[in-house]
Amino acid sequence: MSKFIPLSVPNIRGNEIKYVTETLESEWVSTGGAMIEKFEKNMAEYVHSKGAVACQSGTAGLHLALRYLGVNENDAVIVPTLTFIAAVNPVKYEHAEPVFMDCDDSLCMDPIKLRKYLETECYCENGKVMDRELNRQIKAIVVVHVFGNMADMESIMEIADEYHLPVIEDATESIGTYYIDGKYKGMYAGTIGTIGVYSFNGNKIMTTGGGGMVISQSSEILEKVKYLSTQAKDDTVNFIHNEIGFNYRMTNLQAAVGLAQLERLEEFIETKKRNYWHYKNELDSIDGIQILDFRKDIRSNYWFYSLMLSNPKDKQKIIDGLMKNSIQSRPIWGLISKQLPYVNSKTYDIEKAEYYFDRIVNIPCSTNLCDEDVTYVIDVIKRLVGGFNG
Ligand SMILES: *Cc1c(COP(=O)(O)O)cnc(C)c1O
């Protein structure tokens, strides 16, 4: 079989072309137009949030969130180390320092270590939380919902409330994931913290080519973020700007794609779920490998599948072996605290992130995969692992 099976590619088979054509014909191609507002409204309705502000990328959304919270060069922001670097770089855009936190078995931030860090390395003064060693104020916590999973938001929000710290939810990978049990039952990833951010990059569960969205239950936050994303216009007629803004608004053309993608999101999730269980039912019984679980108390969007290897030595062998069979896979991200711009930044007891980094390979998860594709990937993995074991 020589058909190439990519890791994660978009699925553009709905009303995308129709809506884009309509948008082109309307000549509203830039950052104004009805598609943007409709996309914001429909997304907000879908995740039950007060509103939404569409922007150029998830990275831009995270930057706007930090800017809204007033993060500056005197501050520090708690971030995960096991994530994509876009979750952390905006901290540096604002000349603040990250403090890197470990993950738990959900691959998301470990609330137990978060609490321990705040209790042992920080002190509170005049309503501020200060890191003793850095002599910086902790201004916010960035929580990433990794691979369609959800962080333990009940514990994290309890800690954040206790310390009066705002929480930015990087829900770029978890659009459509929501709690089905517990305190936050019915609430979607991105709508629980102070500010949530989505991404519509090409590899995410739904795409606008490139794009992002900021969501919040506070209309004050939404208004301010929109203002910052559109060059901070205080008077649109006379060009009065009382702050530094950004050119971060989504275009009407991108929003047209997003509207069509959103129409199919539940179908995408259904397909991802079916393929996830196909992999899991076939592979979990094999010695030395396992498909990682999502939290039991959520409806996941099943965005990315994590093949977990007992032996770290098999990681590269699996990736190479799959590629030889025309199957694309990838290792999980290198820890951000080990990347060159961050090697001198503060870390707190990183341990599980290393463990999972050594053992996880992400395997094909596109919504275009048919049952035969998944069966083929499973057969190749079985053959490769059989080779290691025998
Ligand atoms: C994709 C992603 C982002 C960034 O989104 P872009 O739209 O590509 O800027 C941020 N954080 C995480 C965890 C991501 O996976």
Tab-separated table of C-alpha atoms and ligand atoms in Angstrom:
chain	number	residue	atom	x	y	z
A	1	MET	CA	0.000	0.000	0.000
A	2	SER	CA	1.579	3.271	-1.068
A	3	LYS	CA	-1.185	5.753	-0.269
A	4	PHE	CA	0.265	8.407	2.049
A	5	ILE	CA	-1.587	8.854	5.341
A	6	PRO	CA	-0.894	12.280	6.843
A	7	LEU	CA	-1.051	13.041	10.565
A	8	SER	CA	-3.745	15.708	10.556
A	9	VAL	CA	-5.147	17.530	7.546
A	10	PRO	CA	-8.215	19.720	7.099
A	11	ASN	CA	-11.592	18.527	5.864
A	12	ILE	CA	-13.068	21.133	3.490
A	13	ARG	CA	-16.084	19.412	2.000
A	14	GLY	CA	-19.024	21.451	3.221
A	15	ASN	CA	-20.245	24.964	2.456
A	16	GLU	CA	-16.756	26.537	2.533
A	17	ILE	CA	-16.537	27.298	-1.204
A	18	LYS	CA	-20.114	28.577	-1.304
A	19	TYR	CA	-19.627	30.981	1.609
A	20	VAL	CA	-16.206	32.156	0.399
A	21	THR	CA	-17.638	32.814	-3.067
A	22	GLU	CA	-20.490	34.811	-1.560
A	23	THR	CA	-17.974	36.776	0.481
A	24	LEU	CA	-15.772	37.493	-2.526
A	25	GLU	CA	-18.817	38.589	-4.513
A	26	SER	CA	-19.790	40.931	-1.685
A	27	GLU	CA	-16.260	42.427	-1.857
A	28	TRP	CA	-16.114	42.498	1.959
A	29	VAL	CA	-12.834	40.614	2.014
A	30	SER	CA	-10.981	42.280	4.848
A	31	THR	CA	-11.516	42.788	8.597
A	32	GLY	CA	-15.058	44.129	8.302
A	33	GLY	CA	-18.189	42.315	7.199
A	34	ALA	CA	-21.147	40.200	8.194
A	35	MET	CA	-19.361	36.821	8.138
A	36	ILE	CA	-17.065	37.763	11.029
A	37	GLU	CA	-19.925	38.806	13.260
A	38	LYS	CA	-21.958	35.754	12.317
A	39	PHE	CA	-19.011	33.446	12.996
A	40	GLU	CA	-18.462	35.079	16.396
A	41	LYS	CA	-22.145	34.736	17.236
A	42	ASN	CA	-22.386	31.101	16.141
A	43	MET	CA	-19.211	30.090	17.980
A	44	ALA	CA	-20.344	31.857	21.149
A	45	GLU	CA	-23.703	30.080	20.921
A	46	TYR	CA	-22.045	26.718	20.342
A	47	VAL	CA	-19.862	26.966	23.477
A	48	HIS	CA	-22.488	28.897	25.494
A	49	SER	CA	-20.273	31.927	26.056
A	50	LYS	CA	-21.391	35.515	26.391
A	51	GLY	CA	-19.585	36.436	23.206
A	52	ALA	CA	-16.486	35.929	21.103
A	53	VAL	CA	-13.872	38.034	19.336
A	54	ALA	CA	-12.403	36.574	16.149
A	55	CYS	CA	-8.730	37.242	15.548
A	56	GLN	CA	-5.843	36.289	13.280
A	57	SER	CA	-4.534	33.259	15.139
A	58	GLY	CA	-4.609	31.462	18.444
A	59	THR	CA	-1.255	33.046	19.200
A	60	ALA	CA	-2.723	36.515	18.620
A	61	GLY	CA	-5.647	35.613	20.888
A	62	LEU	CA	-3.296	34.547	23.679
A	63	HIS	CA	-1.300	37.740	23.226
A	64	LEU	CA	-4.476	39.831	23.468
A	65	ALA	CA	-5.495	37.959	26.635
A	66	LEU	CA	-2.167	38.746	28.334
A	67	ARG	CA	-2.327	42.352	27.135
A	68	TYR	CA	-5.849	42.676	28.550
A	69	LEU	CA	-4.625	41.380	31.915
A	70	GLY	CA	-1.868	43.990	31.947
A	71	VAL	CA	1.021	41.510	32.015
A	72	ASN	CA	4.287	43.467	31.804
A	73	GLU	CA	8.059	43.321	32.255
A	74	ASN	CA	7.794	43.104	36.058
A	75	ASP	CA	5.572	40.044	35.987
A	76	ALA	CA	5.690	36.285	35.734
A	77	VAL	CA	3.057	33.977	34.241
A	78	ILE	CA	2.600	30.300	35.142
A	79	VAL	CA	2.614	28.152	31.995
A	80	PRO	CA	2.881	24.441	31.147
A	81	THR	CA	6.143	23.046	29.784
A	82	LEU	CA	4.483	20.229	27.812
A	83	THR	CA	2.703	22.180	25.088
A	84	PHE	CA	3.147	23.985	21.795
A	85	ILE	CA	5.426	27.008	22.111
A	86	ALA	CA	2.666	29.421	20.979
A	87	ALA	CA	1.117	29.063	24.440
A	88	VAL	CA	4.246	30.586	25.990
A	89	ASN	CA	5.792	33.028	23.493
A	90	PRO	CA	3.162	35.750	24.095
A	91	VAL	CA	4.436	35.973	27.702
A	92	LYS	CA	7.762	37.052	26.227
A	93	TYR	CA	6.071	39.432	23.749
A	94	GLU	CA	5.059	41.362	26.872
A	95	HIS	CA	8.595	41.004	28.343
A	96	ALA	CA	7.309	38.957	31.268
A	97	GLU	CA	8.864	35.702	32.517
A	98	PRO	CA	7.251	32.269	32.328
A	99	VAL	CA	7.326	29.845	35.261
A	100	PHE	CA	7.113	26.330	33.859
A	101	MET	CA	4.778	23.837	35.498
A	102	ASP	CA	4.625	20.043	35.142
A	103	CYS	CA	1.712	18.035	33.749
A	104	ASP	CA	-0.312	15.267	35.368
A	105	ASP	CA	-1.522	12.097	33.628
A	106	SER	CA	-3.994	14.132	31.548
A	107	LEU	CA	-0.921	15.804	29.923
A	108	CYS	CA	-2.371	19.101	31.201
A	109	MET	CA	-1.148	21.247	34.109
A	110	ASP	CA	-0.801	19.407	37.420
A	111	PRO	CA	-2.966	21.224	40.011
A	112	ILE	CA	-1.176	19.555	42.935
A	113	LYS	CA	2.190	20.949	41.857
A	114	LEU	CA	0.594	24.284	41.000
A	115	ARG	CA	-0.649	24.597	44.570
A	116	LYS	CA	2.641	23.404	46.030
A	117	TYR	CA	4.550	25.945	43.934
A	118	LEU	CA	2.313	28.809	45.091
A	119	GLU	CA	2.537	27.683	48.725
A	120	THR	CA	6.282	27.139	48.874
A	121	GLU	CA	7.847	29.506	46.324
A	122	CYS	CA	5.488	32.472	46.514
A	123	TYR	CA	4.186	34.896	49.124
A	124	CYS	CA	1.192	37.219	49.113
A	125	GLU	CA	1.544	40.934	49.749
A	126	ASN	CA	-0.951	43.768	49.172
A	127	GLY	CA	-3.158	41.412	47.205
A	128	LYS	CA	-0.286	40.403	44.947
A	129	VAL	CA	1.215	36.941	44.571
A	130	MET	CA	4.995	37.272	44.380
A	131	ASP	CA	7.562	34.661	43.356
A	132	ARG	CA	10.226	34.999	46.039
A	133	GLU	CA	13.180	33.969	43.882
A	134	LEU	CA	12.203	35.939	40.760
A	135	ASN	CA	10.936	38.902	42.781
A	136	ARG	CA	8.126	39.180	40.256
A	137	GLN	CA	4.376	39.268	40.590
A	138	ILE	CA	2.510	36.231	39.258
A	139	LYS	CA	-0.063	37.857	36.996
A	140	ALA	CA	-1.848	34.896	35.456
A	141	ILE	CA	-1.993	31.170	34.841
A	142	VAL	CA	-2.096	29.823	31.269
A	143	VAL	CA	-3.740	26.388	31.209
A	144	VAL	CA	-3.576	24.345	27.999
A	145	HIS	CA	-6.187	21.682	27.276
A	146	VAL	CA	-3.855	19.275	25.500
A	147	PHE	CA	-4.913	17.194	22.457
A	148	GLY	CA	-8.671	17.599	23.048
A	149	ASN	CA	-8.459	16.658	26.694
A	150	MET	CA	-9.420	19.013	29.533
A	151	ALA	CA	-7.227	20.100	32.417
A	152	ASP	CA	-8.528	19.481	35.927
A	153	MET	CA	-10.360	22.810	35.926
A	154	GLU	CA	-12.194	22.180	39.172
A	155	SER	CA	-8.911	22.020	41.115
A	156	ILE	CA	-7.173	24.709	39.074
A	157	MET	CA	-10.018	27.220	39.439
A	158	GLU	CA	-10.181	26.566	43.165
A	159	ILE	CA	-6.477	27.438	43.487
A	160	ALA	CA	-6.758	30.406	41.127
A	161	ASP	CA	-9.714	31.806	43.099
A	162	GLU	CA	-7.866	31.365	46.364
A	163	TYR	CA	-4.880	33.335	45.045
A	164	HIS	CA	-7.012	35.760	42.985
A	165	LEU	CA	-5.169	34.786	39.824
A	166	PRO	CA	-6.847	35.080	36.419
A	167	VAL	CA	-6.819	31.935	34.273
A	168	ILE	CA	-6.267	32.000	30.518
A	169	GLU	CA	-7.534	28.779	28.973
A	170	ASP	CA	-5.576	27.850	25.873
A	171	ALA	CA	-8.379	25.750	24.391
A	172	THR	CA	-6.859	25.887	20.902
A	173	GLU	CA	-6.839	22.078	20.728
A	174	SER	CA	-10.105	21.446	22.533
A	175	ILE	CA	-12.874	23.250	20.680
A	176	GLY	CA	-16.020	21.268	21.452
A	177	THR	CA	-14.709	19.516	24.569
A	178	TYR	CA	-16.988	19.951	27.598
A	179	TYR	CA	-17.581	18.558	31.076
A	180	ILE	CA	-20.314	15.946	31.380
A	181	ASP	CA	-20.016	15.656	35.150
A	182	GLY	CA	-18.920	17.578	38.244
A	183	LYS	CA	-19.050	21.245	39.138
A	184	TYR	CA	-18.591	22.428	35.555
A	185	LYS	CA	-21.000	19.955	33.934
A	186	GLY	CA	-22.104	21.306	30.549
A	187	MET	CA	-19.311	23.877	30.351
A	188	TYR	CA	-17.004	23.973	27.353
A	189	ALA	CA	-13.213	24.200	27.335
A	190	GLY	CA	-12.393	27.891	27.148
A	191	THR	CA	-15.472	29.131	29.010
A	192	ILE	CA	-14.462	28.278	32.580
A	193	GLY	CA	-11.468	30.541	33.205
A	194	THR	CA	-11.232	34.312	32.874
A	195	ILE	CA	-10.468	34.267	29.139
A	196	GLY	CA	-10.447	31.399	26.654
A	197	VAL	CA	-8.664	31.137	23.318
A	198	TYR	CA	-9.382	28.957	20.272
A	199	SER	CA	-7.287	28.365	17.161
A	200	PHE	CA	-8.461	27.649	13.628
A	201	ASN	CA	-5.046	26.758	12.236
A	202	GLY	CA	-5.024	24.132	9.466
A	203	ASN	CA	-4.281	21.201	11.773
A	204	LYS	CA	-6.914	22.009	14.414
A	205	ILE	CA	-10.300	20.270	14.563
A	206	MET	CA	-11.875	23.072	12.521
A	207	THR	CA	-9.972	25.584	10.430
A	208	THR	CA	-10.182	28.986	8.782
A	209	GLY	CA	-6.755	28.512	7.180
A	210	GLY	CA	-5.355	30.571	9.985
A	211	GLY	CA	-7.359	32.208	12.710
A	212	GLY	CA	-8.253	32.358	16.357
A	213	MET	CA	-10.920	33.456	18.783
A	214	VAL	CA	-11.062	34.942	22.241
A	215	ILE	CA	-14.051	34.019	24.368
A	216	SER	CA	-15.216	35.223	27.732
A	217	GLN	CA	-18.300	35.454	29.897
A	218	SER	CA	-17.509	39.149	30.504
A	219	SER	CA	-18.641	41.713	27.949
A	220	GLU	CA	-16.085	44.161	29.356
A	221	ILE	CA	-13.276	41.754	28.475
A	222	LEU	CA	-14.718	41.050	25.034
A	223	GLU	CA	-15.060	44.731	24.198
A	224	LYS	CA	-11.535	45.544	25.337
A	225	VAL	CA	-10.021	42.612	23.431
A	226	LYS	CA	-11.845	43.627	20.251
A	227	TYR	CA	-10.611	47.196	20.713
A	228	LEU	CA	-7.014	46.014	21.150
A	229	SER	CA	-7.284	43.714	18.120
A	230	THR	CA	-8.423	46.548	15.827
A	231	GLN	CA	-5.671	49.151	16.396
A	232	ALA	CA	-7.278	50.587	19.553
A	233	LYS	CA	-9.528	53.074	17.791
A	234	ASP	CA	-11.128	55.449	20.298
A	235	ASP	CA	-12.695	57.527	17.558
A	236	THR	CA	-13.036	55.760	14.246
A	237	VAL	CA	-13.828	58.944	12.334
A	238	ASN	CA	-11.083	61.212	13.637
A	239	PHE	CA	-8.382	58.558	14.143
A	240	ILE	CA	-7.978	58.938	17.897
A	241	HIS	CA	-5.958	56.124	19.544
A	242	ASN	CA	-5.368	56.273	23.296
A	243	GLU	CA	-3.506	52.975	23.482
A	244	ILE	CA	-1.210	50.770	21.428
A	245	GLY	CA	-3.389	48.327	19.522
A	246	PHE	CA	-2.744	45.502	17.091
A	247	ASN	CA	-3.851	44.512	13.607
A	248	TYR	CA	-5.122	41.149	14.878
A	249	ARG	CA	-8.666	40.988	13.508
A	250	MET	CA	-9.830	37.970	11.511
A	251	THR	CA	-10.839	38.659	7.914
A	252	ASN	CA	-14.343	38.166	6.540
A	253	LEU	CA	-12.976	35.566	4.097
A	254	GLN	CA	-11.561	33.460	6.909
A	255	ALA	CA	-14.805	33.778	8.857
A	256	ALA	CA	-16.711	32.471	5.820
A	257	VAL	CA	-14.613	29.294	5.985
A	258	GLY	CA	-15.111	29.113	9.750
A	259	LEU	CA	-18.905	29.281	9.459
A	260	ALA	CA	-18.924	26.303	7.120
A	261	GLN	CA	-16.504	24.377	9.355
A	262	LEU	CA	-18.585	25.012	12.463
A	263	GLU	CA	-21.619	23.499	10.707
A	264	ARG	CA	-19.681	20.227	10.555
A	265	LEU	CA	-17.874	20.317	13.902
A	266	GLU	CA	-20.101	17.740	15.606
A	267	GLU	CA	-19.686	15.426	12.613
A	268	PHE	CA	-15.874	15.872	12.826
A	269	ILE	CA	-15.978	14.978	16.512
A	270	GLU	CA	-18.097	11.875	15.785
A	271	THR	CA	-15.556	10.697	13.184
A	272	LYS	CA	-12.601	11.401	15.480
A	273	LYS	CA	-14.327	9.504	18.278
A	274	ARG	CA	-15.040	6.488	16.069
A	275	ASN	CA	-11.452	6.334	14.809
A	276	TYR	CA	-10.086	6.820	18.336
A	277	TRP	CA	-12.008	3.811	19.633
A	278	HIS	CA	-11.049	1.762	16.585
A	279	TYR	CA	-7.343	2.372	17.411
A	280	LYS	CA	-7.868	1.900	21.128
A	281	ASN	CA	-9.829	-1.353	20.904
A	282	GLU	CA	-7.189	-2.872	18.619
A	283	LEU	CA	-4.002	-1.559	20.226
A	284	ASP	CA	-4.548	-1.526	23.988
A	285	SER	CA	-4.304	-5.318	24.151
A	286	ILE	CA	-0.801	-5.275	22.608
A	287	ASP	CA	2.102	-5.554	25.054
A	288	GLY	CA	4.124	-2.381	25.438
A	289	ILE	CA	1.686	0.079	23.903
A	290	GLN	CA	-1.498	1.888	24.814
A	291	ILE	CA	-3.682	4.660	23.417
A	292	LEU	CA	-3.912	7.309	26.141
A	293	ASP	CA	-7.329	7.965	27.683
A	294	PHE	CA	-9.153	11.259	27.838
A	295	ARG	CA	-10.667	12.346	31.149
A	296	LYS	CA	-13.713	10.321	32.114
A	297	ASP	CA	-15.777	13.364	33.143
A	298	ILE	CA	-15.704	15.080	29.741
A	299	ARG	CA	-17.020	14.759	26.229
A	300	SER	CA	-13.697	15.131	24.413
A	301	ASN	CA	-13.377	16.403	20.851
A	302	TYR	CA	-10.835	13.546	20.327
A	303	TRP	CA	-8.516	15.891	18.427
A	304	PHE	CA	-5.181	14.042	18.711
A	305	TYR	CA	-4.454	10.416	19.549
A	306	SER	CA	-1.471	9.584	21.732
A	307	LEU	CA	0.222	6.237	21.258
A	308	MET	CA	2.055	5.602	24.516
A	309	LEU	CA	5.083	3.299	24.447
A	310	SER	CA	6.374	1.491	27.537
A	311	ASN	CA	9.905	1.666	26.188
A	312	PRO	CA	11.256	5.112	25.179
A	313	LYS	CA	13.741	3.356	22.893
A	314	ASP	CA	10.851	2.404	20.596
A	315	LYS	CA	9.751	5.983	19.944
A	316	GLN	CA	11.990	6.812	17.002
A	317	LYS	CA	11.691	3.257	15.678
A	318	ILE	CA	7.892	3.605	15.518
A	319	ILE	CA	8.073	7.019	13.821
A	320	ASP	CA	10.611	5.762	11.247
A	321	GLY	CA	8.792	2.481	10.738
A	322	LEU	CA	5.468	4.237	10.140
A	323	MET	CA	7.102	6.659	7.685
A	324	LYS	CA	8.581	3.716	5.738
A	325	ASN	CA	4.994	2.572	5.324
A	326	SER	CA	3.812	6.009	4.149
A	327	ILE	CA	2.241	6.887	7.500
A	328	GLN	CA	3.015	10.242	9.070
A	329	SER	CA	3.340	10.439	12.847
A	330	ARG	CA	5.182	12.751	15.196
A	331	PRO	CA	6.762	12.885	18.609
A	332	ILE	CA	5.074	15.031	21.230
A	333	TRP	CA	6.518	18.567	21.563
A	334	GLY	CA	9.952	19.075	23.063
A	335	LEU	CA	9.485	20.656	26.494
A	336	ILE	CA	9.275	24.448	26.136
A	337	SER	CA	11.511	24.964	29.174
A	338	LYS	CA	14.273	23.220	27.201
A	339	GLN	CA	13.973	25.404	24.095
A	340	LEU	CA	16.814	27.878	23.615
A	341	PRO	CA	14.856	31.073	24.453
A	342	TYR	CA	13.656	29.488	27.716
A	343	VAL	CA	16.600	27.487	29.080
A	344	ASN	CA	17.196	30.084	31.785
A	345	SER	CA	13.548	30.436	32.786
A	346	LYS	CA	12.203	29.045	36.035
A	347	THR	CA	10.851	25.502	36.168
A	348	TYR	CA	9.039	23.850	39.053
A	349	ASP	CA	9.594	20.131	39.617
A	350	ILE	CA	9.255	18.966	35.989
A	351	GLU	CA	9.073	15.198	35.919
A	352	LYS	CA	5.933	13.755	34.290
A	353	ALA	CA	6.346	15.996	31.237
A	354	GLU	CA	9.740	14.351	30.611
A	355	TYR	CA	8.228	10.916	31.103
A	356	TYR	CA	5.475	11.509	28.561
A	357	PHE	CA	7.791	13.317	26.150
A	358	ASP	CA	9.960	10.185	26.034
A	359	ARG	CA	7.074	7.860	25.253
A	360	ILE	CA	4.323	9.487	23.171
A	361	VAL	CA	3.885	9.348	19.416
A	362	ASN	CA	0.881	11.038	17.816
A	363	ILE	CA	-0.714	8.937	15.066
A	364	PRO	CA	-2.974	9.888	12.128
A	365	CYS	CA	-6.240	11.472	13.258
A	366	SER	CA	-7.666	13.413	10.292
A	367	THR	CA	-11.429	13.357	9.894
A	368	ASN	CA	-10.890	12.244	6.280
A	369	LEU	CA	-9.547	8.851	7.426
A	370	CYS	CA	-11.724	5.927	6.440
A	371	ASP	CA	-11.951	2.637	8.353
A	372	GLU	CA	-9.500	0.937	5.960
A	373	ASP	CA	-6.916	3.689	6.584
A	374	VAL	CA	-7.179	3.214	10.344
A	375	THR	CA	-7.014	-0.576	9.954
A	376	TYR	CA	-3.875	-0.190	7.844
A	377	VAL	CA	-2.192	2.054	10.454
A	378	ILE	CA	-3.146	-0.436	13.187
A	379	ASP	CA	-1.683	-3.351	11.211
A	380	VAL	CA	1.600	-1.512	10.644
A	381	ILE	CA	1.870	-0.577	14.332
A	382	LYS	CA	1.159	-4.201	15.346
A	383	ARG	CA	3.831	-5.440	12.973
A	384	LEU	CA	6.403	-2.898	14.185
A	385	VAL	CA	5.719	-3.551	17.875
A	386	GLY	CA	5.744	-7.317	17.255
A	387	GLY	CA	9.232	-6.822	15.824
A	388	PHE	CA	10.453	-4.999	18.964
A	389	ASN	CA	8.907	-7.561	21.308
A	390	GLY	CA	10.060	-10.612	19.374
B	1	LIG	C1	-2.207	25.607	17.727
B	1	LIG	C2	-1.869	26.047	19.091
B	1	LIG	C3	-1.690	27.399	19.417
B	1	LIG	C4	-1.598	28.490	18.426
B	1	LIG	O1	-2.559	28.641	17.525
B	1	LIG	P1	-2.257	29.371	16.131
B	1	LIG	O2	-3.613	29.636	15.620
B	1	LIG	O3	-1.472	28.404	15.299
B	1	LIG	O4	-1.497	30.623	16.422
B	1	LIG	C5	-1.472	27.739	20.744
B	1	LIG	N1	-1.398	26.809	21.698
B	1	LIG	C6	-1.520	25.499	21.426
B	1	LIG	C7	-1.432	24.528	22.553
B	1	LIG	C8	-1.740	25.068	20.120
B	1	LIG	O5	-1.827	23.760	19.854
